[in-house]
């Protein structure tokens, strides 16, 4: 993966807010980084997707995860902990993309080995800019681990 990769970057968006998901998808569509976007709406579905189980048995391993913290059933903190404790999944970079700027959430996310913590801006243009920068960083700058 990375700058010379012929394969599209696979991004898994884990967010229960349809409005935020739409804004993320639109911001990602604005960049010319070749990508495939998958979306799940809560932590339980995220783990199903990542383990290719149940309704997601055909799921492909993402190269990066954009993870909201506050979701029903299984929240982002639980997903982060589960992924980073899983031998097969722990190398997937996780960017926490959330509305919370609480120190406890920031420190807690990094303690659980988040690769980055980004607060969702309120302003639409700023939101688009932040998502595009994440996309550019992981699509062009970072060398991602090879998919298993």
PDB file of C-alpha atoms in Angstrom:
ATOM      1  CA  UNK A   1       0.000   0.000   0.000  1.00  0.00           C
ATOM      2  CA  UNK A   2       1.038   3.630   0.026  1.00  0.00           C
ATOM      3  CA  UNK A   3       2.173   6.053  -2.625  1.00  0.00           C
ATOM      4  CA  UNK A   4       2.890   3.550  -5.409  1.00  0.00           C
ATOM      5  CA  UNK A   5       0.052   1.172  -4.676  1.00  0.00           C
ATOM      6  CA  UNK A   6      -2.017   0.106  -7.683  1.00  0.00           C
ATOM      7  CA  UNK A   7      -4.743  -1.226  -5.369  1.00  0.00           C
ATOM      8  CA  UNK A   8      -7.408   1.102  -4.019  1.00  0.00           C
ATOM      9  CA  UNK A   9      -7.250   1.939  -0.332  1.00  0.00           C
ATOM     10  CA  UNK A  10     -10.049   0.145   1.497  1.00  0.00           C
ATOM     11  CA  UNK A  11     -11.671   2.344   4.152  1.00  0.00           C
ATOM     12  CA  UNK A  12     -14.147   1.067   6.721  1.00  0.00           C
ATOM     13  CA  UNK A  13     -16.337   3.824   8.171  1.00  0.00           C
ATOM     14  CA  UNK A  14     -17.906   2.872  11.524  1.00  0.00           C
ATOM     15  CA  UNK A  15     -20.485   5.515  12.446  1.00  0.00           C
ATOM     16  CA  UNK A  16     -24.145   5.405  13.492  1.00  0.00           C
ATOM     17  CA  UNK A  17     -24.999   8.932  12.305  1.00  0.00           C
ATOM     18  CA  UNK A  18     -26.276   8.777   8.683  1.00  0.00           C
ATOM     19  CA  UNK A  19     -25.598  12.502   8.235  1.00  0.00           C
ATOM     20  CA  UNK A  20     -21.962  12.151   9.285  1.00  0.00           C
ATOM     21  CA  UNK A  21     -21.568   9.044   7.113  1.00  0.00           C
ATOM     22  CA  UNK A  22     -22.893  10.969   4.117  1.00  0.00           C
ATOM     23  CA  UNK A  23     -20.515  13.877   4.787  1.00  0.00           C
ATOM     24  CA  UNK A  24     -17.576  11.465   5.157  1.00  0.00           C
ATOM     25  CA  UNK A  25     -18.470   9.691   1.909  1.00  0.00           C
ATOM     26  CA  UNK A  26     -18.835  12.994   0.043  1.00  0.00           C
ATOM     27  CA  UNK A  27     -15.521  14.306   1.374  1.00  0.00           C
ATOM     28  CA  UNK A  28     -13.779  11.063   0.422  1.00  0.00           C
ATOM     29  CA  UNK A  29     -15.352  11.177  -3.047  1.00  0.00           C
ATOM     30  CA  UNK A  30     -13.846  14.652  -3.570  1.00  0.00           C
ATOM     31  CA  UNK A  31     -10.290  13.341  -3.438  1.00  0.00           C
ATOM     32  CA  UNK A  32      -8.580  11.568  -6.285  1.00  0.00           C
ATOM     33  CA  UNK A  33      -7.158   8.832  -4.056  1.00  0.00           C
ATOM     34  CA  UNK A  34      -8.380   5.505  -5.447  1.00  0.00           C
ATOM     35  CA  UNK A  35     -10.481   3.930  -2.702  1.00  0.00           C
ATOM     36  CA  UNK A  36     -13.256   1.559  -1.741  1.00  0.00           C
ATOM     37  CA  UNK A  37     -15.504   2.640   1.128  1.00  0.00           C
ATOM     38  CA  UNK A  38     -17.485   0.250   3.309  1.00  0.00           C
ATOM     39  CA  UNK A  39     -19.848   1.517   6.015  1.00  0.00           C
ATOM     40  CA  UNK A  40     -21.223  -0.155   9.137  1.00  0.00           C
ATOM     41  CA  UNK A  41     -23.433   1.526  11.709  1.00  0.00           C
ATOM     42  CA  UNK A  42     -22.304   0.130  15.059  1.00  0.00           C
ATOM     43  CA  UNK A  43     -19.515  -1.718  16.796  1.00  0.00           C
ATOM     44  CA  UNK A  44     -21.081  -5.164  16.658  1.00  0.00           C
ATOM     45  CA  UNK A  45     -21.499  -4.853  12.903  1.00  0.00           C
ATOM     46  CA  UNK A  46     -17.916  -3.548  12.647  1.00  0.00           C
ATOM     47  CA  UNK A  47     -16.553  -6.644  14.377  1.00  0.00           C
ATOM     48  CA  UNK A  48     -18.733  -8.874  12.180  1.00  0.00           C
ATOM     49  CA  UNK A  49     -17.345  -7.075   9.119  1.00  0.00           C
ATOM     50  CA  UNK A  50     -13.725  -7.283  10.301  1.00  0.00           C
ATOM     51  CA  UNK A  51     -14.050 -10.982  11.072  1.00  0.00           C
ATOM     52  CA  UNK A  52     -15.992 -11.633   7.820  1.00  0.00           C
ATOM     53  CA  UNK A  53     -18.862 -13.234   9.732  1.00  0.00           C
ATOM     54  CA  UNK A  54     -22.645 -13.354   9.375  1.00  0.00           C
ATOM     55  CA  UNK A  55     -24.036 -10.902   6.837  1.00  0.00           C
ATOM     56  CA  UNK A  56     -20.471  -9.714   6.171  1.00  0.00           C
ATOM     57  CA  UNK A  57     -18.892 -13.045   5.294  1.00  0.00           C
ATOM     58  CA  UNK A  58     -17.789 -11.588   1.931  1.00  0.00           C
ATOM     59  CA  UNK A  59     -16.164  -8.537   3.575  1.00  0.00           C
ATOM     60  CA  UNK A  60     -12.656  -7.592   2.528  1.00  0.00           C
ATOM     61  CA  UNK A  61     -10.126  -6.469   5.135  1.00  0.00           C
ATOM     62  CA  UNK A  62      -9.909  -2.666   5.287  1.00  0.00           C
ATOM     63  CA  UNK A  63      -6.606  -0.800   5.082  1.00  0.00           C
ATOM     64  CA  UNK A  64      -7.808   1.843   7.535  1.00  0.00           C
ATOM     65  CA  UNK A  65     -10.792   2.293   9.858  1.00  0.00           C
ATOM     66  CA  UNK A  66     -12.539   5.614  10.571  1.00  0.00           C
ATOM     67  CA  UNK A  67     -14.205   4.975  13.926  1.00  0.00           C
ATOM     68  CA  UNK A  68     -16.803   6.985  15.818  1.00  0.00           C
ATOM     69  CA  UNK A  69     -16.761   6.550  19.603  1.00  0.00           C
ATOM     70  CA  UNK A  70     -20.394   7.006  20.591  1.00  0.00           C
ATOM     71  CA  UNK A  71     -22.588   4.298  19.072  1.00  0.00           C
ATOM     72  CA  UNK A  72     -25.264   1.889  20.293  1.00  0.00           C
ATOM     73  CA  UNK A  73     -24.757  -1.805  21.094  1.00  0.00           C
ATOM     74  CA  UNK A  74     -20.933  -1.755  21.032  1.00  0.00           C
ATOM     75  CA  UNK A  75     -19.261   1.644  21.130  1.00  0.00           C
ATOM     76  CA  UNK A  76     -16.045   2.742  19.455  1.00  0.00           C
ATOM     77  CA  UNK A  77     -13.958   2.249  22.595  1.00  0.00           C
ATOM     78  CA  UNK A  78     -15.007  -1.402  22.718  1.00  0.00           C
ATOM     79  CA  UNK A  79     -14.269  -1.831  18.998  1.00  0.00           C
ATOM     80  CA  UNK A  80     -10.867  -0.218  19.403  1.00  0.00           C
ATOM     81  CA  UNK A  81     -10.018  -2.516  22.302  1.00  0.00           C
ATOM     82  CA  UNK A  82     -11.254  -5.625  20.484  1.00  0.00           C
ATOM     83  CA  UNK A  83      -9.393  -4.839  17.242  1.00  0.00           C
ATOM     84  CA  UNK A  84      -6.090  -4.002  18.920  1.00  0.00           C
ATOM     85  CA  UNK A  85      -6.264  -7.185  21.031  1.00  0.00           C
ATOM     86  CA  UNK A  86      -6.965  -9.349  17.976  1.00  0.00           C
ATOM     87  CA  UNK A  87      -3.799 -10.875  16.499  1.00  0.00           C
ATOM     88  CA  UNK A  88      -5.280 -10.827  12.976  1.00  0.00           C
ATOM     89  CA  UNK A  89      -6.688  -7.276  13.076  1.00  0.00           C
ATOM     90  CA  UNK A  90      -4.350  -5.212  15.277  1.00  0.00           C
ATOM     91  CA  UNK A  91      -2.213  -3.925  12.408  1.00  0.00           C
ATOM     92  CA  UNK A  92      -5.154  -2.107  10.777  1.00  0.00           C
ATOM     93  CA  UNK A  93      -4.700   1.627  11.455  1.00  0.00           C
ATOM     94  CA  UNK A  94      -7.649   3.159  13.295  1.00  0.00           C
ATOM     95  CA  UNK A  95      -8.479   6.858  13.170  1.00  0.00           C
ATOM     96  CA  UNK A  96     -10.985   7.841  15.842  1.00  0.00           C
ATOM     97  CA  UNK A  97     -13.211  10.428  14.141  1.00  0.00           C
ATOM     98  CA  UNK A  98     -15.684  11.690  16.719  1.00  0.00           C
ATOM     99  CA  UNK A  99     -17.451  14.761  18.074  1.00  0.00           C
ATOM    100  CA  UNK A 100     -15.903  14.364  21.534  1.00  0.00           C
ATOM    101  CA  UNK A 101     -12.938  16.506  22.513  1.00  0.00           C
ATOM    102  CA  UNK A 102     -12.985  15.252  26.104  1.00  0.00           C
ATOM    103  CA  UNK A 103      -9.527  14.520  27.491  1.00  0.00           C
ATOM    104  CA  UNK A 104     -10.758  11.187  28.857  1.00  0.00           C
ATOM    105  CA  UNK A 105     -11.834  10.092  25.352  1.00  0.00           C
ATOM    106  CA  UNK A 106      -8.593  11.291  23.760  1.00  0.00           C
ATOM    107  CA  UNK A 107      -6.310   9.670  26.347  1.00  0.00           C
ATOM    108  CA  UNK A 108      -8.525   6.578  26.489  1.00  0.00           C
ATOM    109  CA  UNK A 109      -8.389   6.132  22.707  1.00  0.00           C
ATOM    110  CA  UNK A 110      -4.608   6.418  22.563  1.00  0.00           C
ATOM    111  CA  UNK A 111      -4.331   4.076  25.558  1.00  0.00           C
ATOM    112  CA  UNK A 112      -6.332   1.552  23.518  1.00  0.00           C
ATOM    113  CA  UNK A 113      -3.793   2.095  20.698  1.00  0.00           C
ATOM    114  CA  UNK A 114      -5.741   4.342  18.318  1.00  0.00           C
ATOM    115  CA  UNK A 115      -3.412   5.486  15.539  1.00  0.00           C
ATOM    116  CA  UNK A 116      -4.928   8.976  15.483  1.00  0.00           C
ATOM    117  CA  UNK A 117      -7.691  10.958  17.175  1.00  0.00           C
ATOM    118  CA  UNK A 118      -9.562  13.588  15.164  1.00  0.00           C
ATOM    119  CA  UNK A 119     -12.446  15.701  16.424  1.00  0.00           C
ATOM    120  CA  UNK A 120     -15.235  16.156  13.854  1.00  0.00           C
ATOM    121  CA  UNK A 121     -15.459  19.857  13.032  1.00  0.00           C
ATOM    122  CA  UNK A 122     -18.907  21.457  13.181  1.00  0.00           C
ATOM    123  CA  UNK A 123     -18.366  23.539  10.031  1.00  0.00           C
ATOM    124  CA  UNK A 124     -19.047  21.565   6.827  1.00  0.00           C
ATOM    125  CA  UNK A 125     -16.023  22.947   4.943  1.00  0.00           C
ATOM    126  CA  UNK A 126     -13.737  22.173   7.891  1.00  0.00           C
ATOM    127  CA  UNK A 127     -15.274  18.692   8.166  1.00  0.00           C
ATOM    128  CA  UNK A 128     -14.612  18.026   4.470  1.00  0.00           C
ATOM    129  CA  UNK A 129     -11.062  19.340   4.809  1.00  0.00           C
ATOM    130  CA  UNK A 130     -10.304  17.092   7.787  1.00  0.00           C
ATOM    131  CA  UNK A 131     -11.655  13.959   6.068  1.00  0.00           C
ATOM    132  CA  UNK A 132      -9.761  14.775   2.854  1.00  0.00           C
ATOM    133  CA  UNK A 133      -6.537  15.207   4.840  1.00  0.00           C
ATOM    134  CA  UNK A 134      -7.035  11.807   6.502  1.00  0.00           C
ATOM    135  CA  UNK A 135      -7.713  10.322   3.061  1.00  0.00           C
ATOM    136  CA  UNK A 136      -4.608  11.930   1.538  1.00  0.00           C
ATOM    137  CA  UNK A 137      -2.452  10.858   4.473  1.00  0.00           C
ATOM    138  CA  UNK A 138      -3.500   7.215   4.391  1.00  0.00           C
ATOM    139  CA  UNK A 139      -3.915   7.098   0.610  1.00  0.00           C
ATOM    140  CA  UNK A 140      -0.665   8.781  -0.415  1.00  0.00           C
ATOM    141  CA  UNK A 141       1.752   9.306   2.473  1.00  0.00           C
ATOM    142  CA  UNK A 142       1.560   6.309   4.785  1.00  0.00           C
ATOM    143  CA  UNK A 143       2.878   2.870   3.915  1.00  0.00           C
ATOM    144  CA  UNK A 144       0.091   0.528   5.010  1.00  0.00           C
ATOM    145  CA  UNK A 145       0.641  -3.113   5.993  1.00  0.00           C
ATOM    146  CA  UNK A 146      -0.044  -5.618   3.239  1.00  0.00           C
ATOM    147  CA  UNK A 147      -3.463  -7.231   3.377  1.00  0.00           C
ATOM    148  CA  UNK A 148      -3.410 -10.773   4.680  1.00  0.00           C
TER     149      UNK A 148
END
